[in-house]
Amino acid sequence: MDANKTQERVGSIGGRCFFDSNNTTRISSQRPNPLASPDGNGMIPTRFPVNDLGDGMYKGPGVDIGPGSGLGFKGSRFGILKNQPPWMMGLGLEERLWSKQWKMKKIDWQACAGVTGLAMLKNGTKAQLAGNDGSRIQKETAFCLQRNKDKFDKMRAAEKQKFDDAETVLNTLDQIQKENSLGTLTLESLANYFSNLKCKVSHSYMIYHLSPVAYSLAFPLFIRTFQGWDPLQNPSYQLELVSMWRQVLESDHGYVYYAQLVSQAILPAVRASSISNWDAKDPEPMLKFLDCWKMLLPYSLLNTILDTIVMPKMSDVVDSWDPRSETYSIHDWVHQWLPWLGRKQKGLFRMIHIKLGEVLDAWHPSDASAYILLSPWKNVFDPEAWEQLMHRYIVPKLQVTLQELEINPANQKLYQFHWVMSWASAMPIHLMVNLMSGFFFTKWLQFLYNWLNKTPDFEEIRKWYKGWKDLLPQELVANESIRAQLSIGVDMIGKAVDGVKIDPPAHSLNYSLPGMRSLKPWLFEAPQTRRAPAQNYQAFEAGLYPCWSCY
């Protein structure tokens, strides 16, 4: 095909062509390309070998295809398509063929169309933004600007507030320094200055860490104020002032500074006064001081006073205490420290326990002072320590006393029995029950057995039984084992009234053991359901004889 025919063929698509000096046919579009080329002429030239063109096309040295040329595809070869839609012309092809040396035989037509569609959508979006949605964009822009303005206004106000707070702090410190240099600064005025700063510029108070500054200014004034103070003679001195400083220093991690301030100003005065003026046997001055200062003393300082001042003084007094010669009771002053010392007194209690044991070695049950000396410690000592003390020193001597006791209704002497019963409230109940069961009721039941085997006067026996029962303390009568022993006696009396043979006390004592309930269950029934052993037993309930009502 010659050049003229090629020119006509190309011209049929509405373009124009020309030949360059290299015998190359150039075809350009009559409309500008929306994607301008780097050279600004609206064309993106791409060179293809003419051998790649389809049949019937010009086969010269090469063809430069300009934008909008309308070149399409014919199978896998380039060709010219007529009636091509405008949105498919130029853009996709130009973007895919942007290379001077790129040779391509196959191109995805859908990809070219997609890129072309995106470009047109881009152009349409620009027009839409410039048209219908212009007012919305303006509103959004105005809103963002206003929001940024408000943000910057807040930042500027915060910075101004910081500047004002810093100026307030500096002015206050200048005033404090001025009064300090003149010698007119006091603890009250200094506390007021820093309290006002905490209220007005609390945030800056923490940022600038003013608690150490307050501590450094207050320390010499505290030393001067509490110099020569005797806390045991005047415990309420300057309590309100110290309370003010606690409020000043208790925040911003300032409680450490408050503890240091009180420790260096208060503790030396307490130590000096206790060494020179305080006797541990008179706890009232120190207790009064602690009561006044308990809300103001840091926990560490309170423990220091108790551990280094109170406990050593008490240990010295307890170590030198001799119960045989001292006229005062040691519990009168030691027990007053229980709310304060608590478990700290365990060492003291062990010392007291040892000294009480030394005294009880030579003790006789007729001496009531032992009960007065020991009974206050029942609820203070550990239960194990108290039981050990009773079992080792008291129970053996009470056993001897009960062994020496004689049962004689004609001439009964009860002073030994009273000696033993005086310990019922102080001694653990199981120790007292074992003592009574083993050393009193054996003798008591044996005497009753011998009496009932003679010609008894049942009215006299009833009074005798009731008299002994009334001598027992209430805590013993309420005990089941003691009630079982009394039931054995009542059972023996009931058999004697019925004329039934009475078992010896040795056998009857077995009824007090745990198996007694199964052997004699009727002994434990309620009074209204108990069965009288015989008709004569009704006379016992009428009070004519010792009877069940006595039990």
XYZ file of C-alpha atoms in Angstrom:
551
model
C 0.000 0.000 0.000
C 1.521 3.360 -0.955
C 1.758 6.458 1.103
C -1.213 8.209 -0.483
C -3.523 5.343 0.342
C -2.220 5.264 3.856
C -2.923 8.986 4.112
C -6.475 8.448 2.954
C -6.936 5.502 5.286
C -5.760 7.485 8.241
C -7.648 10.570 7.196
C -10.833 8.567 7.228
C -10.834 8.660 10.999
C -10.977 12.449 11.049
C -7.350 13.060 11.954
C -4.589 14.738 10.055
C -1.233 13.256 9.135
C 2.132 14.449 7.870
C 5.451 12.944 6.938
C 8.683 13.819 8.659
C 12.179 13.705 7.255
C 12.593 10.106 8.411
C 9.709 8.952 6.284
C 7.491 8.555 9.366
C 3.791 9.190 9.273
C 2.580 11.261 12.248
C -1.086 11.365 13.205
C -2.399 13.910 15.705
C -5.770 14.490 17.313
C -7.844 17.590 16.749
C -8.678 17.821 20.510
C -6.159 18.354 23.331
C -5.337 15.489 25.668
C -6.533 16.067 29.269
C -3.320 14.480 30.536
C -0.772 16.909 29.153
C 2.566 15.582 28.053
C 5.768 16.754 29.673
C 6.543 18.987 26.696
C 3.225 20.767 27.082
C 1.886 20.212 23.574
C -0.861 17.857 24.677
C 0.657 14.902 22.898
C 2.303 11.798 24.269
C 4.080 10.241 21.300
C 4.712 6.547 21.259
C 6.565 4.757 18.532
C 5.633 1.321 17.232
C 7.341 -0.718 14.561
C 5.253 -0.819 11.451
C 5.690 -4.568 11.268
C 3.371 -4.840 14.294
C 0.518 -3.061 12.501
C -2.286 -5.049 10.955
C -2.772 -5.805 7.300
C -3.831 -2.983 5.035
C -1.989 -0.360 7.089
C 1.010 1.614 6.023
C 4.241 -0.354 6.489
C 6.783 2.396 6.587
C 9.767 2.733 8.904
C 7.460 3.550 11.782
C 4.343 5.351 12.877
C 4.033 7.936 15.726
C 0.561 7.785 17.167
C -0.684 10.907 18.878
C -3.353 11.235 21.553
C -6.931 10.742 20.438
C -5.926 8.976 17.274
C -8.613 6.387 17.661
C -6.331 3.401 17.316
C -7.929 0.235 18.584
C -7.216 -3.484 18.578
C -7.745 -6.134 16.009
C -7.187 -9.465 17.666
C -3.735 -9.220 19.140
C -2.612 -6.623 16.556
C -3.110 -2.878 16.480
C -5.800 -1.675 14.150
C -8.196 1.187 13.604
C -11.687 0.987 15.038
C -14.455 3.182 13.784
C -17.297 4.562 15.876
C -15.150 4.309 19.078
C -16.873 5.855 22.198
C -15.326 9.137 23.270
C -14.535 7.953 26.823
C -12.372 5.173 25.385
C -10.345 7.371 23.083
C -6.798 8.246 23.919
C -6.489 8.342 27.687
C -6.121 4.700 28.521
C -3.888 3.994 25.619
C -1.646 6.975 26.258
C -1.112 6.036 29.874
C -0.282 2.457 29.024
C 2.074 3.447 26.189
C 4.140 6.030 28.108
C 7.617 4.876 27.079
C 9.932 5.746 24.233
C 11.454 2.289 23.970
C 8.528 0.084 25.165
C 7.361 -2.483 22.634
C 4.081 -4.144 23.324
C 2.163 -6.714 21.347
C -0.836 -7.349 23.647
C -2.680 -4.814 25.823
C -5.575 -5.483 28.214
C -8.411 -3.394 26.821
C -10.396 -3.459 30.106
C -7.404 -2.010 32.001
C -7.123 0.788 29.472
C -10.832 1.503 29.745
C -10.667 1.484 33.557
C -7.885 4.028 33.673
C -9.761 6.137 31.184
C -12.876 5.981 33.352
C -10.939 7.032 36.440
C -9.514 10.003 34.612
C -12.964 11.089 33.480
C -14.331 10.554 36.995
C -11.558 12.771 38.254
C -12.540 15.485 35.830
C -16.191 15.105 36.826
C -15.415 15.274 40.535
C -13.535 18.505 40.010
C -16.511 19.967 38.262
C -18.877 18.770 40.999
C -16.741 20.240 43.765
C -16.538 23.477 41.883
C -20.289 23.483 41.348
C -22.969 21.960 43.524
C -20.847 21.074 46.600
C -18.948 24.318 46.850
C -21.067 25.572 49.753
C -20.533 22.356 51.753
C -16.782 22.624 51.346
C -16.903 26.196 52.505
C -18.891 25.213 55.597
C -16.483 22.417 56.470
C -13.531 24.715 55.999
C -15.103 27.330 58.241
C -15.844 24.732 60.907
C -12.238 23.467 60.910
C -10.897 26.981 61.126
C -13.194 27.802 64.052
C -12.218 24.609 65.854
C -8.547 25.382 65.440
C -9.138 28.896 66.643
C -10.894 27.628 69.799
C -8.067 25.194 70.425
C -5.452 27.879 70.137
C -7.517 30.170 72.377
C -7.584 27.498 75.081
C -3.866 26.940 74.746
C -3.238 30.644 75.003
C -5.488 30.893 78.095
C -3.713 27.931 79.737
C -0.315 29.465 79.063
C -1.512 32.763 80.455
C -2.807 30.975 83.575
C 0.558 29.266 84.029
C 2.271 32.603 83.740
C -0.093 34.173 86.276
C 0.375 31.237 88.677
C 4.137 31.472 88.388
C 3.935 35.176 89.063
C 1.761 34.509 92.158
C 4.265 31.963 93.472
C 7.192 34.309 92.923
C 5.430 37.208 94.629
C 4.558 35.004 97.636
C 8.113 33.716 97.951
C 9.435 37.255 97.709
C 7.117 38.306 100.538
C 8.200 35.316 102.660
C 11.862 36.120 102.033
C 11.287 39.726 102.993
C 9.631 38.817 106.316
C 12.298 36.211 107.006
C 15.064 38.745 106.515
C 13.292 41.160 108.868
C 12.802 38.443 111.510
C 9.007 38.788 111.541
C 8.230 35.451 109.895
C 6.376 32.990 112.149
C 5.171 29.442 111.726
C 1.565 30.633 111.586
C 2.171 33.205 108.841
C 4.375 30.797 106.890
C 1.698 28.091 107.059
C -0.909 30.603 105.880
C 1.241 31.619 102.902
C 1.660 28.067 101.675
C -1.952 27.158 102.435
C -3.096 30.043 100.238
C -0.788 28.887 97.465
C -2.230 25.368 97.664
C -5.747 26.765 97.338
C -5.087 29.324 94.579
C -2.438 27.609 92.436
C -2.729 23.959 93.429
C -1.480 22.677 90.060
C 1.563 24.909 90.076
C 2.144 24.024 93.739
C 2.745 20.426 92.708
C 4.649 21.244 89.523
C 7.100 23.522 91.317
C 7.438 21.079 94.283
C 6.886 23.703 96.935
C 6.694 21.196 99.831
C 10.511 21.001 100.160
C 10.615 24.799 100.094
C 8.035 24.974 102.892
C 9.950 22.367 104.903
C 13.271 24.200 104.564
C 11.679 27.466 105.708
C 9.704 25.907 108.585
C 12.435 23.701 110.052
C 14.414 26.419 111.911
C 11.181 27.978 113.146
C 9.995 24.581 114.504
C 13.252 24.044 116.349
C 12.980 27.499 117.870
C 9.290 27.049 118.824
C 9.664 23.662 120.573
C 12.970 24.377 122.247
C 12.661 23.762 125.997
C 9.235 22.137 125.710
C 8.370 19.314 128.148
C 5.799 17.115 126.397
C 4.947 15.112 129.550
C 4.123 18.251 131.502
C 2.367 20.169 128.706
C 1.279 17.596 126.106
C -1.192 19.838 124.254
C 1.380 22.516 123.385
C 1.044 23.918 119.811
C -1.276 21.140 118.629
C -3.220 23.456 116.322
C -0.015 24.772 114.766
C 1.301 21.289 114.031
C -2.096 20.356 112.604
C -1.843 23.297 110.173
C 1.552 22.141 108.976
C 0.309 18.615 108.488
C -2.301 19.950 106.052
C 0.365 21.992 104.259
C 2.802 19.104 103.819
C 0.561 16.058 103.559
C 0.110 16.232 99.744
C 2.511 16.346 96.796
C 4.442 13.509 98.440
C 5.026 15.986 101.229
C 4.078 13.675 104.102
C 7.704 12.610 104.132
C 8.694 16.182 104.871
C 6.079 16.425 107.596
C 7.413 13.248 109.227
C 10.948 14.642 109.108
C 9.813 17.956 110.529
C 7.959 16.381 113.480
C 10.688 13.813 114.115
C 13.416 16.434 114.333
C 11.373 18.847 116.418
C 9.179 16.620 118.644
C 11.073 13.364 119.179
C 14.120 14.901 120.926
C 11.857 16.665 123.408
C 9.925 13.459 124.176
C 13.115 11.451 124.638
C 14.689 14.053 126.934
C 11.561 14.372 129.084
C 11.059 10.622 129.455
C 14.654 9.994 130.479
C 14.679 12.655 133.158
C 11.101 12.805 134.442
C 9.113 9.662 133.602
C 8.680 6.561 135.742
C 7.169 3.616 133.857
C 5.131 2.641 136.935
C 3.265 5.920 136.414
C 2.106 5.655 132.775
C -0.387 8.499 132.946
C 1.888 11.351 131.646
C 3.123 9.389 128.641
C -0.338 8.028 127.870
C -1.786 11.526 127.996
C 0.857 12.787 125.586
C 0.153 9.943 123.159
C -3.589 10.538 123.354
C -3.080 14.199 122.439
C -0.670 13.519 119.579
C -1.988 10.214 118.184
C -3.643 11.946 115.191
C -0.567 14.069 114.432
C 2.268 11.599 114.939
C 3.268 9.677 111.818
C 3.016 5.926 112.249
C 6.765 5.485 111.984
C 7.392 8.094 114.662
C 4.804 6.543 116.993
C 6.508 3.151 116.672
C 9.843 4.796 117.345
C 8.543 6.296 120.596
C 7.021 2.989 121.715
C 10.033 0.871 120.753
C 12.864 3.141 121.887
C 11.338 5.021 124.828
C 8.356 3.179 126.338
C 9.390 -0.468 125.982
C 12.918 -0.075 127.434
C 11.559 1.768 130.474
C 8.890 -0.876 131.060
C 11.374 -3.721 130.621
C 13.616 -2.227 133.284
C 10.748 -1.987 135.765
C 9.473 -5.514 135.082
C 12.988 -6.926 135.359
C 13.417 -5.374 138.800
C 9.908 -6.294 139.995
C 9.680 -8.734 142.912
C 6.086 -9.859 143.661
C 7.060 -10.911 147.203
C 8.205 -7.462 148.266
C 6.430 -4.996 145.996
C 3.307 -3.406 147.382
C 1.799 -2.458 144.024
C 0.180 -4.759 141.503
C 2.091 -4.841 138.253
C -1.051 -5.259 136.170
C -2.289 -1.851 137.345
C 0.136 -0.094 135.005
C 1.101 -2.765 132.472
C -2.505 -3.305 131.356
C -2.888 0.378 130.549
C -0.428 -0.113 127.682
C -2.384 -2.928 126.047
C -4.172 -0.640 123.512
C -0.856 0.902 122.474
C 1.663 -1.930 122.616
C -0.432 -4.991 121.806
C 1.869 -7.771 120.590
C 4.938 -5.719 121.467
C 4.375 -6.756 125.106
C 4.884 -10.467 124.512
C 8.421 -10.224 125.814
C 7.178 -8.475 128.951
C 4.507 -11.128 129.479
C 7.087 -13.888 129.379
C 9.120 -12.100 132.040
C 6.026 -11.624 134.211
C 5.042 -15.268 133.721
C 8.442 -16.403 135.010
C 8.320 -14.110 138.023
C 4.802 -15.225 138.940
C 5.917 -18.851 138.797
C 8.766 -18.099 141.186
C 6.317 -16.646 143.705
C 3.815 -19.520 143.389
C 6.399 -22.137 144.319
C 5.971 -21.162 147.965
C 2.277 -20.316 147.765
C -0.419 -21.937 149.918
C -4.116 -22.017 148.863
C -5.078 -20.203 152.031
C -3.281 -17.104 150.704
C -5.876 -15.201 148.681
C -3.266 -12.733 147.383
C -2.231 -15.217 144.712
C -5.683 -15.076 143.167
C -5.615 -11.260 143.293
C -2.211 -11.294 141.634
C -2.973 -13.838 138.917
C -6.624 -13.411 137.951
C -6.117 -10.105 136.003
C -3.772 -11.946 133.632
C -6.271 -14.597 132.537
C -7.412 -12.681 129.462
C -3.997 -11.131 128.796
C -1.774 -14.178 128.587
C -2.147 -16.575 125.705
C -4.634 -19.377 126.586
C -1.837 -21.935 126.395
C 0.436 -19.921 128.682
C -2.382 -19.338 131.178
C -3.352 -23.026 131.273
C 0.283 -23.965 131.741
C 0.563 -21.579 134.680
C -2.583 -22.989 136.331
C -1.673 -26.608 135.687
C 1.852 -26.253 136.980
C 1.431 -24.055 140.055
C -2.248 -23.954 141.138
C -3.895 -27.308 140.373
C -1.429 -29.472 142.380
C -1.934 -27.441 145.534
C -5.704 -27.424 145.152
C -5.614 -31.201 144.781
C -3.849 -31.488 148.121
C -6.432 -29.179 149.658
C -9.354 -31.343 148.452
C -7.612 -34.462 149.661
C -7.400 -32.918 153.126
C -11.081 -31.961 153.071
C -13.302 -34.097 155.322
C -17.013 -34.738 154.703
C -18.675 -34.564 158.103
C -22.282 -33.330 158.316
C -22.055 -33.175 162.097
C -19.088 -30.835 162.079
C -18.467 -29.722 158.518
C -15.555 -27.310 157.935
C -15.813 -25.577 154.570
C -12.835 -23.202 154.477
C -10.768 -25.621 152.382
C -13.648 -26.040 149.964
C -13.935 -22.248 149.662
C -10.224 -21.984 148.891
C -10.712 -24.253 145.929
C -13.943 -22.669 144.727
C -12.336 -19.221 144.676
C -10.320 -20.349 141.621
C -13.339 -21.539 139.628
C -13.666 -18.307 137.657
C -9.935 -18.010 136.924
C -9.039 -21.594 136.119
C -9.899 -23.173 132.737
C -13.163 -25.051 133.198
C -11.819 -28.453 132.160
C -9.067 -28.250 134.781
C -11.583 -27.419 137.494
C -13.960 -30.197 136.371
C -11.180 -32.774 136.439
C -10.134 -31.514 139.870
C -13.656 -31.786 141.308
C -14.409 -35.156 139.695
C -11.200 -36.773 140.811
C -10.700 -35.313 144.288
C -14.073 -34.124 145.603
C -16.953 -36.175 144.198
C -15.243 -39.499 144.825
C -15.098 -38.626 148.535
C -18.550 -37.023 148.538
C -20.304 -39.980 146.838
C -18.538 -42.491 149.074
C -19.792 -40.697 152.157
C -23.341 -40.583 150.727
C -23.219 -44.309 149.920
C -22.203 -45.145 153.493
C -24.887 -42.888 154.900
C -27.689 -44.366 152.766
C -26.730 -47.938 153.795
C -27.496 -47.062 157.406
C -30.842 -45.865 158.741
C -30.924 -42.450 157.004
C -32.995 -39.390 157.741
C -34.030 -38.472 154.226
C -34.971 -34.897 155.189
C -31.506 -34.387 156.606
C -29.966 -35.934 153.499
C -32.036 -33.604 151.314
C -30.759 -30.533 153.142
C -27.222 -31.871 153.066
C -27.407 -32.471 149.319
C -28.913 -29.061 148.588
C -26.360 -27.329 150.806
C -23.424 -28.796 148.878
C -25.018 -28.016 145.551
C -25.517 -24.382 146.546
C -21.816 -24.091 147.377
C -20.833 -24.853 143.801
C -20.255 -21.805 141.572
C -22.672 -21.316 138.735
C -20.069 -22.066 136.061
C -19.583 -25.519 137.600
C -23.267 -26.286 138.029
C -23.810 -25.449 134.350
C -21.172 -27.967 133.301
C -22.524 -31.296 132.085
C -19.863 -33.383 133.836
C -20.589 -31.768 137.201
C -24.331 -32.223 136.673
C -23.699 -35.876 135.907
C -21.884 -36.270 139.244
C -24.823 -34.697 141.063
C -27.194 -37.004 139.190
C -25.323 -40.021 140.521
C -25.975 -38.821 144.052
C -29.642 -38.239 143.328
C -29.904 -41.713 141.783
C -28.438 -43.258 144.901
C -30.942 -41.396 147.079
C -33.834 -42.494 144.851
C -32.829 -46.146 145.111
C -32.563 -45.837 148.885
C -36.108 -44.449 149.030
C -37.370 -47.385 146.916
C -35.473 -49.865 148.986
C -33.387 -50.927 145.967
C -29.845 -52.037 146.462
C -27.425 -49.151 145.861
C -24.354 -49.640 143.711
C -21.037 -48.709 145.322
C -19.657 -45.299 144.339
C -16.890 -46.885 142.284
C -19.521 -48.341 139.950
C -21.754 -45.284 140.089
C -18.860 -43.032 139.056
C -18.876 -44.718 135.685
C -22.208 -43.027 134.993
C -20.392 -39.689 134.665
C -18.411 -40.982 131.747
C -19.623 -40.440 128.168
C -21.340 -43.864 128.227
C -23.483 -42.806 131.160
C -26.108 -41.288 128.847
C -26.779 -44.681 127.284
C -26.746 -46.541 130.619
C -29.069 -44.148 132.433
C -30.830 -42.097 129.740
C -33.715 -41.151 132.000
C -31.339 -39.124 134.174
C -31.065 -36.529 131.360
C -34.718 -36.246 130.433
C -36.659 -33.038 130.972
C -38.214 -32.735 134.462
C -41.796 -33.129 133.205
C -40.955 -36.411 131.398
C -38.693 -38.038 133.999
C -39.991 -41.276 135.472
C -39.872 -41.645 139.265
C -38.270 -44.991 140.268
C -41.049 -45.741 142.784
C -44.212 -44.336 144.302
C -42.341 -43.136 147.359
C -40.210 -40.951 145.076
C -43.177 -38.564 144.666
C -42.612 -37.548 148.248
C -39.083 -36.424 147.310
C -40.486 -34.020 144.717
C -42.828 -32.598 147.356
C -39.776 -31.527 149.336
C -40.133 -34.132 152.090
C -36.996 -35.934 150.956
C -33.962 -35.207 148.801
C -35.422 -35.556 145.342
C -35.094 -34.811 141.664
C -36.230 -31.237 142.152
C -32.988 -30.671 144.057
C -31.155 -31.421 140.861
